[in-house]
PDB file of C-alpha atoms in Angstrom:
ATOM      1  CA  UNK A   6       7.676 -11.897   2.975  1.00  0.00           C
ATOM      2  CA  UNK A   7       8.265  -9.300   0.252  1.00  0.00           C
ATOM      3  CA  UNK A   8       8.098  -5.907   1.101  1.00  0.00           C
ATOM      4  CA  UNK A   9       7.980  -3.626  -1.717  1.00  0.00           C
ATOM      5  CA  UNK A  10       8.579   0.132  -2.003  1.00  0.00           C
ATOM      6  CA  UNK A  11       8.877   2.641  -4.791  1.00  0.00           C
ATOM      7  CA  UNK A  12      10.544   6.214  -5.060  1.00  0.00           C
ATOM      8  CA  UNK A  13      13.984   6.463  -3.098  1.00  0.00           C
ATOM      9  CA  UNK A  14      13.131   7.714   0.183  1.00  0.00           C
ATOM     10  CA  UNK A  15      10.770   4.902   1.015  1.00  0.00           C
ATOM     11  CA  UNK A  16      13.252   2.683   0.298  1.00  0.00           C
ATOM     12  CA  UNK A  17      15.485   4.117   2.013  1.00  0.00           C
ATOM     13  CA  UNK A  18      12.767   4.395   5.417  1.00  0.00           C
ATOM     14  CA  UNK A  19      12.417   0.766   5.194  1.00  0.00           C
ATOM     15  CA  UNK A  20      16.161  -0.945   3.764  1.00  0.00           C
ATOM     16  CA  UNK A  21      16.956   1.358   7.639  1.00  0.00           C
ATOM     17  CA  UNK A  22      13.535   0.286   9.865  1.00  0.00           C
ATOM     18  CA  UNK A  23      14.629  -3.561   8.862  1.00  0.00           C
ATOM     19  CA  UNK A  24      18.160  -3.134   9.180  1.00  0.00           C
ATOM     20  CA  UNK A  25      18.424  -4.821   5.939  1.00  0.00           C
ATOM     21  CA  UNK A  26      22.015  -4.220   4.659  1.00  0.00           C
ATOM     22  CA  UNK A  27      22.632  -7.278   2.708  1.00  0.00           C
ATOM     23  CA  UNK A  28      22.383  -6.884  -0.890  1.00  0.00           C
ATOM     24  CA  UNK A  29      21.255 -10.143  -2.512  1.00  0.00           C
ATOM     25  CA  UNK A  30      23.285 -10.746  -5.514  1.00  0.00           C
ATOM     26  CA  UNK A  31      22.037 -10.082  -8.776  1.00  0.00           C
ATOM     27  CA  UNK A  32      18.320  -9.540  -7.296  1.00  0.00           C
ATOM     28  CA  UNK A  33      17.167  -6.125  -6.844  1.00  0.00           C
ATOM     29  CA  UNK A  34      16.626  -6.967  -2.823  1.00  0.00           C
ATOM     30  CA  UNK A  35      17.895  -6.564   0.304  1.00  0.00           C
ATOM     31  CA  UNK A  36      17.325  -8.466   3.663  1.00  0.00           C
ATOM     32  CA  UNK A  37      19.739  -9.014   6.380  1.00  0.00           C
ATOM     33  CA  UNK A  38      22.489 -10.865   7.177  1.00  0.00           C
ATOM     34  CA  UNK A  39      21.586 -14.414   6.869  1.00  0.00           C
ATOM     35  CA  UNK A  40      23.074 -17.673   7.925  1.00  0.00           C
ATOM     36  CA  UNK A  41      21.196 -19.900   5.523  1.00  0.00           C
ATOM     37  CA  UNK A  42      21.345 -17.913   1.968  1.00  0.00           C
ATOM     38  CA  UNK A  43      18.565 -19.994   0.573  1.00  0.00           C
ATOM     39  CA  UNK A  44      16.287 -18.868   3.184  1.00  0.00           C
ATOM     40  CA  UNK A  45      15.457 -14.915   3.795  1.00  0.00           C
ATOM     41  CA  UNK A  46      12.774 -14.623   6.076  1.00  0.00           C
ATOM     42  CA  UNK A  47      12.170 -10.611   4.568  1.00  0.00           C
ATOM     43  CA  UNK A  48      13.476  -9.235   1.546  1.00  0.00           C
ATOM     44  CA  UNK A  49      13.165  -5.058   0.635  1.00  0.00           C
ATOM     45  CA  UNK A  50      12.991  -4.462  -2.604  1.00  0.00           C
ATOM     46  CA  UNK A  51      11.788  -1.126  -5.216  1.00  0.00           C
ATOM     47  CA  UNK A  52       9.517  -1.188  -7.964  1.00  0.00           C
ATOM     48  CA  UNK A  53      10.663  -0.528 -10.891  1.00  0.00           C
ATOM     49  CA  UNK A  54       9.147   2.677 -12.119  1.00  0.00           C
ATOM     50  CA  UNK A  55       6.108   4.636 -10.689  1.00  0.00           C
ATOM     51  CA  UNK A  56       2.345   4.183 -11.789  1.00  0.00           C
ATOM     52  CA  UNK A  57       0.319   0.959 -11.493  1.00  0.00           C
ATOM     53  CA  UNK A  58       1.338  -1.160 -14.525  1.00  0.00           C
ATOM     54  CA  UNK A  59       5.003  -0.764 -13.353  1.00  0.00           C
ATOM     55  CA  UNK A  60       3.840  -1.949  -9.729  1.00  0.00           C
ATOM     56  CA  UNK A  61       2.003  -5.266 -11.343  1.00  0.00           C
ATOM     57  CA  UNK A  62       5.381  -5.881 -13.708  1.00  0.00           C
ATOM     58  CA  UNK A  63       7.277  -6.033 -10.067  1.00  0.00           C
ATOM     59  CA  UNK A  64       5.020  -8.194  -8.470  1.00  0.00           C
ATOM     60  CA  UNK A  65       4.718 -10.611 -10.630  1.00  0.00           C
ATOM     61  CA  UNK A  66       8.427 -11.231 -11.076  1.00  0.00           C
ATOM     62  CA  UNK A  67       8.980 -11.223  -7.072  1.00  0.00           C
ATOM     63  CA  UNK A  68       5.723 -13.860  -7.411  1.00  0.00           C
ATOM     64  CA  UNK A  69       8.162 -16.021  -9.462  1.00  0.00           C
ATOM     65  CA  UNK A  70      11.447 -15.305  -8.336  1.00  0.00           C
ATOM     66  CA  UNK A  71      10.863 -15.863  -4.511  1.00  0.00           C
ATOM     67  CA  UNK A  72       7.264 -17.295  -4.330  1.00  0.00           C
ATOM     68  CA  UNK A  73       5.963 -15.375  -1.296  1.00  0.00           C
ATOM     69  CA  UNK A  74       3.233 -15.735   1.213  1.00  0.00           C
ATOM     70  CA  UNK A  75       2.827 -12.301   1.591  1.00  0.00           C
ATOM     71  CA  UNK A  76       3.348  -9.036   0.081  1.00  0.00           C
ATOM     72  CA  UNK A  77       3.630  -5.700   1.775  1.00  0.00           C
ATOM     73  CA  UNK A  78       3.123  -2.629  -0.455  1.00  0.00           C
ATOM     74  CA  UNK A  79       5.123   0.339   2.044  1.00  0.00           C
ATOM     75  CA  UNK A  80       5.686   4.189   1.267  1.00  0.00           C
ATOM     76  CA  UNK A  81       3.805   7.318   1.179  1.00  0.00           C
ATOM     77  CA  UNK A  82       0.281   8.573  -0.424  1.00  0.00           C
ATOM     78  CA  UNK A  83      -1.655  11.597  -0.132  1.00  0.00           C
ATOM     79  CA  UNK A  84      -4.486  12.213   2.129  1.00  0.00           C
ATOM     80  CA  UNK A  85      -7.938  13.072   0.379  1.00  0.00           C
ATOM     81  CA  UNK A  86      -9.574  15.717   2.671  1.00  0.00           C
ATOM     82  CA  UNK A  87     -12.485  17.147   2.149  1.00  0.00           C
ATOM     83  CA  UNK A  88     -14.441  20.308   3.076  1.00  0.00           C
ATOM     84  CA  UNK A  89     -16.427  20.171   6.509  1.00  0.00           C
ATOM     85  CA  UNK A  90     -18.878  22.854   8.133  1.00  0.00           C
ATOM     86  CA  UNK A  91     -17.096  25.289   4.836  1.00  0.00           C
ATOM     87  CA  UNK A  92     -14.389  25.861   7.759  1.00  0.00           C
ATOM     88  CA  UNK A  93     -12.732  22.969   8.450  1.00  0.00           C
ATOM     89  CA  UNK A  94     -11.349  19.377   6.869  1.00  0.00           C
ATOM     90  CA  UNK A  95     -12.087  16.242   7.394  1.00  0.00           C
ATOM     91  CA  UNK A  96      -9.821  13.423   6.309  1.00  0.00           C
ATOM     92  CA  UNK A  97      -6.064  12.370   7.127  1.00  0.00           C
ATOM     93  CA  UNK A  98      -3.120  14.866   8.548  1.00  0.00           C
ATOM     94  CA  UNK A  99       0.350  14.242   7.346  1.00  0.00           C
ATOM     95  CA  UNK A 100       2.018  12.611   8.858  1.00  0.00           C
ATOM     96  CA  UNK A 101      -0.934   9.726   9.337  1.00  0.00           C
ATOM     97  CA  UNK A 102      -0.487   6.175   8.119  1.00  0.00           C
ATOM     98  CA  UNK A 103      -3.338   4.734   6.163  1.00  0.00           C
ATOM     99  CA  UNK A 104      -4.042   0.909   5.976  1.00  0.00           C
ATOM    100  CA  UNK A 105      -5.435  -0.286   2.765  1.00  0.00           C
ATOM    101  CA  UNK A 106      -8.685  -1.858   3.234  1.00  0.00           C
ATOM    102  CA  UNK A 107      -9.885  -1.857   0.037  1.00  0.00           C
ATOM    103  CA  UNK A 108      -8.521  -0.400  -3.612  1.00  0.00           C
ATOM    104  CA  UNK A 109     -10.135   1.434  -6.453  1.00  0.00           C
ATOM    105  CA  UNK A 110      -8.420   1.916  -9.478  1.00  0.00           C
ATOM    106  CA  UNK A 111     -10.388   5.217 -10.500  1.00  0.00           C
ATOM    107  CA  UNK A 112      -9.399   5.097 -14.124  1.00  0.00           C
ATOM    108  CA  UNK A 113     -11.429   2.469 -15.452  1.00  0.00           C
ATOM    109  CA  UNK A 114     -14.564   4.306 -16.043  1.00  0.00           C
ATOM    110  CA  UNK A 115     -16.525   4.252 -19.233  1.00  0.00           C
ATOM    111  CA  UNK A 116     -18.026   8.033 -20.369  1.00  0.00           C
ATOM    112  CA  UNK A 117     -20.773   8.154 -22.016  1.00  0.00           C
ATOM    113  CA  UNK A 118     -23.574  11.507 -22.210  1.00  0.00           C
ATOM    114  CA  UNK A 119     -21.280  13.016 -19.968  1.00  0.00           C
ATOM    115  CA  UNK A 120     -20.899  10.715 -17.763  1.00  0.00           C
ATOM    116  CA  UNK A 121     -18.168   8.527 -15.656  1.00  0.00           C
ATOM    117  CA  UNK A 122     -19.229   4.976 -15.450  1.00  0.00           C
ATOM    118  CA  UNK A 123     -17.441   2.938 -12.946  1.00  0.00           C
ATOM    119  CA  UNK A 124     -15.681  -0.013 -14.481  1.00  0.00           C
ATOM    120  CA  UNK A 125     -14.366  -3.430 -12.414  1.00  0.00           C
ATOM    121  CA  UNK A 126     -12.065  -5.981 -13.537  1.00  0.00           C
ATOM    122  CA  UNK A 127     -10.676  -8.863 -11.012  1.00  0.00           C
ATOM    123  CA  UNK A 128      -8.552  -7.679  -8.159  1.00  0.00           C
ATOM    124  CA  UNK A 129      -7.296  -8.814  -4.697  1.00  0.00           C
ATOM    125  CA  UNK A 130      -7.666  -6.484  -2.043  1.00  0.00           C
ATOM    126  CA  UNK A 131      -5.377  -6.549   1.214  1.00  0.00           C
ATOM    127  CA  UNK A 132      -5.944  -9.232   3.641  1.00  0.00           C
ATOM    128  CA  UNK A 133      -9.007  -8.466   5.720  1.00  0.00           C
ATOM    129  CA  UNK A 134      -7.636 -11.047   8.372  1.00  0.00           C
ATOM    130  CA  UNK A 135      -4.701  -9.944   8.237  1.00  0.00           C
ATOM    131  CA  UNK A 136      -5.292  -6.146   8.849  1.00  0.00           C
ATOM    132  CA  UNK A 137      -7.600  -7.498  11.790  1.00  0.00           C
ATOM    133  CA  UNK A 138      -4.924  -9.810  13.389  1.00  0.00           C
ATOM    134  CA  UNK A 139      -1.788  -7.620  12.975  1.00  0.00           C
ATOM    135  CA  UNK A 140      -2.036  -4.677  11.588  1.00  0.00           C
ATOM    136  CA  UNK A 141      -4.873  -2.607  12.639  1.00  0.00           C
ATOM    137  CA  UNK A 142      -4.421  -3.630  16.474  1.00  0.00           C
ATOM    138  CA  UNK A 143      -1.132  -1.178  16.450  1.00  0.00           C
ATOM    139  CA  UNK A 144      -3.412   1.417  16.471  1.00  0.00           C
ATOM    140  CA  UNK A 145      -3.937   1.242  20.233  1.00  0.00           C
ATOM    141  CA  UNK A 146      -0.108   1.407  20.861  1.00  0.00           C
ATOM    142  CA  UNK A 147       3.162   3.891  20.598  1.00  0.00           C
ATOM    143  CA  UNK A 148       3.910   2.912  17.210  1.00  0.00           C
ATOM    144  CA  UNK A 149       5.363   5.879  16.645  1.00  0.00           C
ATOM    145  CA  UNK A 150       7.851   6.205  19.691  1.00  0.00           C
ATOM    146  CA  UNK A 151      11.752   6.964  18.624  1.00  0.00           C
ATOM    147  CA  UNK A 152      10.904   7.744  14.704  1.00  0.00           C
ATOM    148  CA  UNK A 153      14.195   8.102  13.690  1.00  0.00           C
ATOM    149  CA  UNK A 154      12.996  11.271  12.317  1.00  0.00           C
ATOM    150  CA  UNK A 155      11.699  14.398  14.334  1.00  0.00           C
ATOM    151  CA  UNK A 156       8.053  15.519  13.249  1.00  0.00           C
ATOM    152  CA  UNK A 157       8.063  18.439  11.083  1.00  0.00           C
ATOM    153  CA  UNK A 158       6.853  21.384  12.677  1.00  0.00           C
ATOM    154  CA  UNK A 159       3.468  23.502  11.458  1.00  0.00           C
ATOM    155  CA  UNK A 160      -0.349  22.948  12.128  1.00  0.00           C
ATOM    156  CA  UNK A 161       0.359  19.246  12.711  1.00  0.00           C
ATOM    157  CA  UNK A 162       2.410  18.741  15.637  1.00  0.00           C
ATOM    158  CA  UNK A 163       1.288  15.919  18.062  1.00  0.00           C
ATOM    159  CA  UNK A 164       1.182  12.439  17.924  1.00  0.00           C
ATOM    160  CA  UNK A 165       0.143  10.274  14.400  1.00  0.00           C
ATOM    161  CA  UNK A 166      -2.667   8.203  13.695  1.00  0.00           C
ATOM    162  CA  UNK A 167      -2.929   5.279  12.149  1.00  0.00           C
ATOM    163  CA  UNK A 168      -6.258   4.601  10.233  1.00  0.00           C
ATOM    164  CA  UNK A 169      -7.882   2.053   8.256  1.00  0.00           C
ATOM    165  CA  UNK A 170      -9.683   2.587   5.164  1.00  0.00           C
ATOM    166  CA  UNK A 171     -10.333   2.995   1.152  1.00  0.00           C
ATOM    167  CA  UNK A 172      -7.747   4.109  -1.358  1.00  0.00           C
ATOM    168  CA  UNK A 173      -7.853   5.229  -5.224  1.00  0.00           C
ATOM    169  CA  UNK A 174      -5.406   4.725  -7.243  1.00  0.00           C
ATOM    170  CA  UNK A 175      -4.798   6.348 -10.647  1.00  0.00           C
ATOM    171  CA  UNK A 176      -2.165   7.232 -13.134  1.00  0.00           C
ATOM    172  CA  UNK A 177      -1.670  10.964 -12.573  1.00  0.00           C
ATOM    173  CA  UNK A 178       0.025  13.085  -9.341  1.00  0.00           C
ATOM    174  CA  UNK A 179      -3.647  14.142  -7.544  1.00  0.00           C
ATOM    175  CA  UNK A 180      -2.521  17.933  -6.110  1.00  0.00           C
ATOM    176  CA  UNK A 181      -4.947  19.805  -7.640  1.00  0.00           C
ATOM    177  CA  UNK A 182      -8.594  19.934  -6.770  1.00  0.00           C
ATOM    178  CA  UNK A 183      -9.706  22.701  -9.623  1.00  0.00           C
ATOM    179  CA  UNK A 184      -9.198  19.964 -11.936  1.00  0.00           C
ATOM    180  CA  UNK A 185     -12.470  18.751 -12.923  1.00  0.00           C
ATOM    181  CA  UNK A 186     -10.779  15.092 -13.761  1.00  0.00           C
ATOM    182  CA  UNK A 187      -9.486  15.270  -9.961  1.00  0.00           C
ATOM    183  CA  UNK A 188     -12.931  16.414  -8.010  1.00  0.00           C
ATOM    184  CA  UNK A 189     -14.928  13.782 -10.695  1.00  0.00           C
ATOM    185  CA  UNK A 190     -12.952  10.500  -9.509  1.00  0.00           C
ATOM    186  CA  UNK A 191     -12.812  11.723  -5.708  1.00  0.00           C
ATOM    187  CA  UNK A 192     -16.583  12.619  -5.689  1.00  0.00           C
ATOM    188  CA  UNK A 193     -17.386   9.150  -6.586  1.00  0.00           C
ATOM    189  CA  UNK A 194     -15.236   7.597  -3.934  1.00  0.00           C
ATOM    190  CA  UNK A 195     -16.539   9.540  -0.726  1.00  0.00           C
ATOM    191  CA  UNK A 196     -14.960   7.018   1.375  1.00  0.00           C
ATOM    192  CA  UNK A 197     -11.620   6.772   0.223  1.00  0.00           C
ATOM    193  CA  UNK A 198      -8.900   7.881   2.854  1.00  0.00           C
ATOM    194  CA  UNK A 199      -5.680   8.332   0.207  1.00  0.00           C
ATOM    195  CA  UNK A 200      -4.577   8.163  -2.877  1.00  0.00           C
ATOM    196  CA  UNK A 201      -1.264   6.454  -4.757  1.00  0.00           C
ATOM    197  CA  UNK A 202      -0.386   5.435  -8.357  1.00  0.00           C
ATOM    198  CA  UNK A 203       0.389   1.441  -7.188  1.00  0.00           C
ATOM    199  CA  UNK A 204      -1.857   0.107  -5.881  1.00  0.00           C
ATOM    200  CA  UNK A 205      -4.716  -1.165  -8.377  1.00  0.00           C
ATOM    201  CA  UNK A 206      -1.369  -2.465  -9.774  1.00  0.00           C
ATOM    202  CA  UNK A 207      -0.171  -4.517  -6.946  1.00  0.00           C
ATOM    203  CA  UNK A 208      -3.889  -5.436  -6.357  1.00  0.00           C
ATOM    204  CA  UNK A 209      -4.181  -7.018 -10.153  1.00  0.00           C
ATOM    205  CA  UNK A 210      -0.765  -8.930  -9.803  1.00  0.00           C
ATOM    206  CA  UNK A 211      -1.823 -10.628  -6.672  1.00  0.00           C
ATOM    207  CA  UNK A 212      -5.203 -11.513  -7.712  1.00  0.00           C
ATOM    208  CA  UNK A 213      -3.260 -13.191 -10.752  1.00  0.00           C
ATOM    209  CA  UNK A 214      -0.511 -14.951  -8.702  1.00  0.00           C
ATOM    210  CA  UNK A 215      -3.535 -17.117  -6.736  1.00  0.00           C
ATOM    211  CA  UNK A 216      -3.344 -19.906  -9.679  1.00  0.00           C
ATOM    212  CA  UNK A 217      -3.378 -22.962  -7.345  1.00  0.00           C
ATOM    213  CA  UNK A 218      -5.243 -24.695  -4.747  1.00  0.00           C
ATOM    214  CA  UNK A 219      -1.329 -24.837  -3.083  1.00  0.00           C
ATOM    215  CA  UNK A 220      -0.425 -21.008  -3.631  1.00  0.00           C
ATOM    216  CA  UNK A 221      -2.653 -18.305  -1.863  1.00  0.00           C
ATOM    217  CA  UNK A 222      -0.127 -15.159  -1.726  1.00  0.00           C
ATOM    218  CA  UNK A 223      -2.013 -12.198   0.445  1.00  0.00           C
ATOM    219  CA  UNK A 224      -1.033  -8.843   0.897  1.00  0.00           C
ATOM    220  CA  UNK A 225      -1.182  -5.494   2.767  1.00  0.00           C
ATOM    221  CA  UNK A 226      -0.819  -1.696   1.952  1.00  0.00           C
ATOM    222  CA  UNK A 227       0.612   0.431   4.437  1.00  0.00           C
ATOM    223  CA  UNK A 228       0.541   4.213   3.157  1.00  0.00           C
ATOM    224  CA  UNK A 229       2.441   7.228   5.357  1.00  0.00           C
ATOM    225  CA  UNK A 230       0.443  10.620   4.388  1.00  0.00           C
ATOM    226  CA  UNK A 231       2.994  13.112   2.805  1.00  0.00           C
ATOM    227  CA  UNK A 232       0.491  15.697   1.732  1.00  0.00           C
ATOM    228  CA  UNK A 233      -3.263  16.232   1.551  1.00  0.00           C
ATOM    229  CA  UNK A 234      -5.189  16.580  -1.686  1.00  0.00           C
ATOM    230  CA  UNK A 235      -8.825  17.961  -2.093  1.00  0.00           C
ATOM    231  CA  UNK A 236     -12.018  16.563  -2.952  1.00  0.00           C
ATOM    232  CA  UNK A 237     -13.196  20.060  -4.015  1.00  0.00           C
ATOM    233  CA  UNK A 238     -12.728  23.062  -4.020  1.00  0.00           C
ATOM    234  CA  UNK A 239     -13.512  24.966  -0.485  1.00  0.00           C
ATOM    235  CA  UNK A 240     -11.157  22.080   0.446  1.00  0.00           C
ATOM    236  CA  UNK A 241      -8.271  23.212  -1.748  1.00  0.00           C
ATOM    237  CA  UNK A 242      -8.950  26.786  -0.782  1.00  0.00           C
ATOM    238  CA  UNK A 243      -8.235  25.595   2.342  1.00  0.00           C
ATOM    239  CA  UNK A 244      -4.906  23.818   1.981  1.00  0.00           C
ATOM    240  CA  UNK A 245      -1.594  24.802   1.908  1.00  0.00           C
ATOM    241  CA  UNK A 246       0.578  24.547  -1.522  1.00  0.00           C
ATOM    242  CA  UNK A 247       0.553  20.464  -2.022  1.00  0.00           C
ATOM    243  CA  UNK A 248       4.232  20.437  -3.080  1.00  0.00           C
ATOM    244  CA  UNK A 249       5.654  22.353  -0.315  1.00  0.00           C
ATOM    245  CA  UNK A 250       3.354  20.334   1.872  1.00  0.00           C
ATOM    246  CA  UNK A 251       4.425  16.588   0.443  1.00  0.00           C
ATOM    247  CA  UNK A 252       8.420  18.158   0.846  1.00  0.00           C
ATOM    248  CA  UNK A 253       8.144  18.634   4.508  1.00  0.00           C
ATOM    249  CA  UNK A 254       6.830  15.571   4.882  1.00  0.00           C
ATOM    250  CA  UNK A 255       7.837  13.227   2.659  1.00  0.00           C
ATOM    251  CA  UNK A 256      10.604  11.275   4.812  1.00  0.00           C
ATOM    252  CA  UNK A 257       8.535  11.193   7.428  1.00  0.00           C
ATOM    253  CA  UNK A 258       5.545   9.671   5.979  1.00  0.00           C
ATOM    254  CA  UNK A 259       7.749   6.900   4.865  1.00  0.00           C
ATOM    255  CA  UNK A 260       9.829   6.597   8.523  1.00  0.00           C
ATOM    256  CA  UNK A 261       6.203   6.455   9.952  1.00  0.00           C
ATOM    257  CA  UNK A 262       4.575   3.796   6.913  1.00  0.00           C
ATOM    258  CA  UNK A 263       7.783   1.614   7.583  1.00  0.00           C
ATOM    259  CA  UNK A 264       7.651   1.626  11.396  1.00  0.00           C
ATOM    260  CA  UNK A 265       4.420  -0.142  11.196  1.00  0.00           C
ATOM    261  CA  UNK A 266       5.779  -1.656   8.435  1.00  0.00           C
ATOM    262  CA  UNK A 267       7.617  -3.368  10.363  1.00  0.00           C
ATOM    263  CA  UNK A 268       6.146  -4.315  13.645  1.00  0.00           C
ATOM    264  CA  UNK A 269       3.410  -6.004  11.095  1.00  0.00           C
ATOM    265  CA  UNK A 270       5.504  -7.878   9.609  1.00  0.00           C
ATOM    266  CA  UNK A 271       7.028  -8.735  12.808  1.00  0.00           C
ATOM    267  CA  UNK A 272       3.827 -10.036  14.403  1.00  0.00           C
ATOM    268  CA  UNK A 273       3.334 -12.228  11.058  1.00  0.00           C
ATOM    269  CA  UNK A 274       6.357 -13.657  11.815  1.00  0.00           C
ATOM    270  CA  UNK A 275       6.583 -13.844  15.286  1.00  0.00           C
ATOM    271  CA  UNK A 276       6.442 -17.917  15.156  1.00  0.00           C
ATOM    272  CA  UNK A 277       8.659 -20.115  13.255  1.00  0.00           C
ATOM    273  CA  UNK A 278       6.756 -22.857  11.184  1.00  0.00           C
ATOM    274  CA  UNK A 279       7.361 -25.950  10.977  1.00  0.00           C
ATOM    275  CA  UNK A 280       7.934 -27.465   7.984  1.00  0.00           C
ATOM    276  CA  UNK A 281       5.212 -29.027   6.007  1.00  0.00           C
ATOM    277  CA  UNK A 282       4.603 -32.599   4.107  1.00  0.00           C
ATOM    278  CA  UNK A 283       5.167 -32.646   0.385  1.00  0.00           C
ATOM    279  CA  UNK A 284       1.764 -33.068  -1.195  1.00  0.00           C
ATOM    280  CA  UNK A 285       0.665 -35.815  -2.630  1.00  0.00           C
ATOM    281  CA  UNK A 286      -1.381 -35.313  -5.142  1.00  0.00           C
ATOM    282  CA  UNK A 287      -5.500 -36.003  -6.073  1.00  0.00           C
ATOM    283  CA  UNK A 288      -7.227 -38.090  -8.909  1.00  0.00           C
ATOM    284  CA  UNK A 289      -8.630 -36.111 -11.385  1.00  0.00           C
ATOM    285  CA  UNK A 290     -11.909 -36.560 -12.241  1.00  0.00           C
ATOM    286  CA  UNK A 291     -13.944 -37.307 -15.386  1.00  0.00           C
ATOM    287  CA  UNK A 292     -17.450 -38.231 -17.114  1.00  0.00           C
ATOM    288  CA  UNK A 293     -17.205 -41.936 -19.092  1.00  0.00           C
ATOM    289  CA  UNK A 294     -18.668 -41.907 -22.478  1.00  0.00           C
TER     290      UNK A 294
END
């Protein structure tokens, strides 16, 4: 299990939530205190930069330094709200943790006569039986009980939710909803919960890592909600200033993200496998001239 994060204070939530203090030489990673040094049931680790091509470049090298059966993408997005009733929002609180179920990468478009055409190329999207078996269950428990931080106070106070559901993914910081760019790529994704810059990216690298029949990697996205973001504009008018917002709650959205970070990953690996035969092979096949 690989569980990657990417500015500081996600690290920082997680390297603390895992109690992963040893450094593994020379790696980039972190897990804890192990007797067997060839065999680290978890390893933390960072990205390397921000933004979605950075996030792929990661991935793959974790993909062939530690060959993984699963990758956990962990850290904080923003919540896309939108306007409801011209009073109210609808859409994620801070504070909130978003499951991944699916990922758009809402740069690929192709404009033509003033238009945004939606563009596709081959991705993997998080494990749909794995959010069913471990993650989205949590849901229905405290999972948020003894944060090690305190909530932040404001309109928000109460308990956080934990939700399942779309996410875009793009290449710029999404705070401001009078930018026509912003409002365009939200407007066509009216389901999407959150937004990040790394996900499309891990997405692409995992789809790539499934080269063999005996090497199936799968992976989840587990995003704390730092600030909200509008999908137009009675919604921003509505909002509070987006960086003051994603400062109050930045270390919290990732305490919260890597709390059920972490009781995921726990009920992955609640059971010790055995270990498995070495395989042995299968004839090729071939038309005779």
């Amino acid at each position: 299990m690989v569980v990657l994060t990417v500015i500081e204070e996600e690290l920082s939530a997680v390297l603390e939530e895992f109690g992963a203090t040893h450094e593994i030489s020379g790696s980039g990673c972190w897990a804890r205190e192990a007797s067997d040094e060839s065999m680290f049931p978890v390893i933390v680790t960072q990205c390397v930069d921000r933004s979605n091509l950075p996030a792929m470049e990661s991935v793959r090298d974790l993909i062939e330094d530690w060959q993984p059966e699963y990758v956990l993408l962990v850290g904080i997005a923003g919540g896309i709200v939108r306007s409801k009733d011209g009073e109210n929002l609808s859409g994620p609180s801070p504070g909130d943790v978003v499951l991944i179920e699916y990922v758009h990468y809402g740069e690929y478009v192709k404009r033509v006569d003033s238009q945004r055409l939606m563009r596709y190329y081959a991705v993997s999207h998080p494990s749909a039986d794995l959010l069913h078996r471990h993650a989205k269950p949590l849901a229905r428990t405290e999972w948020f009980v003894d944060l090690p931080l305190a909530r932040p106070s404001g309109d928000h106070g109460g308990e956080p939710s934990l939700v399942a559901g779309e996410i875009v993914a793009v290449e710029f910081l999404a705070g401001d909803a009078t930018a026509s760019e912003q409002r365009e790529i939200f407007g066509q994704y009216d389901h999407a919960l959150a937004v990040d810059m790394e996900s499309a990216g891990v997405a692409r690298a995992m789809d790539r890592a499934s080269n063999s029949v005996h090497y199936h990697p799968r992976w989840l996205g587990i995003r704390g909600v730092s600030d909200r973001t509008a999908a137009d504009e009675k919604a921003e008018s509505l909002l509070v200033d987006n960086d003051a917002e994603r400062t109050a709650w930045r270390d919290y959205a990732a305490c919260a993200a890597a709390r059920v970070a972490r009781l995921t990953v726990q009920r992955l690996l609640h059971d010790a496998r055995p270990p498995q035969a070495e395989d042995q092979g299968a004839p090729g096949w071939g038309v005779e001239q």
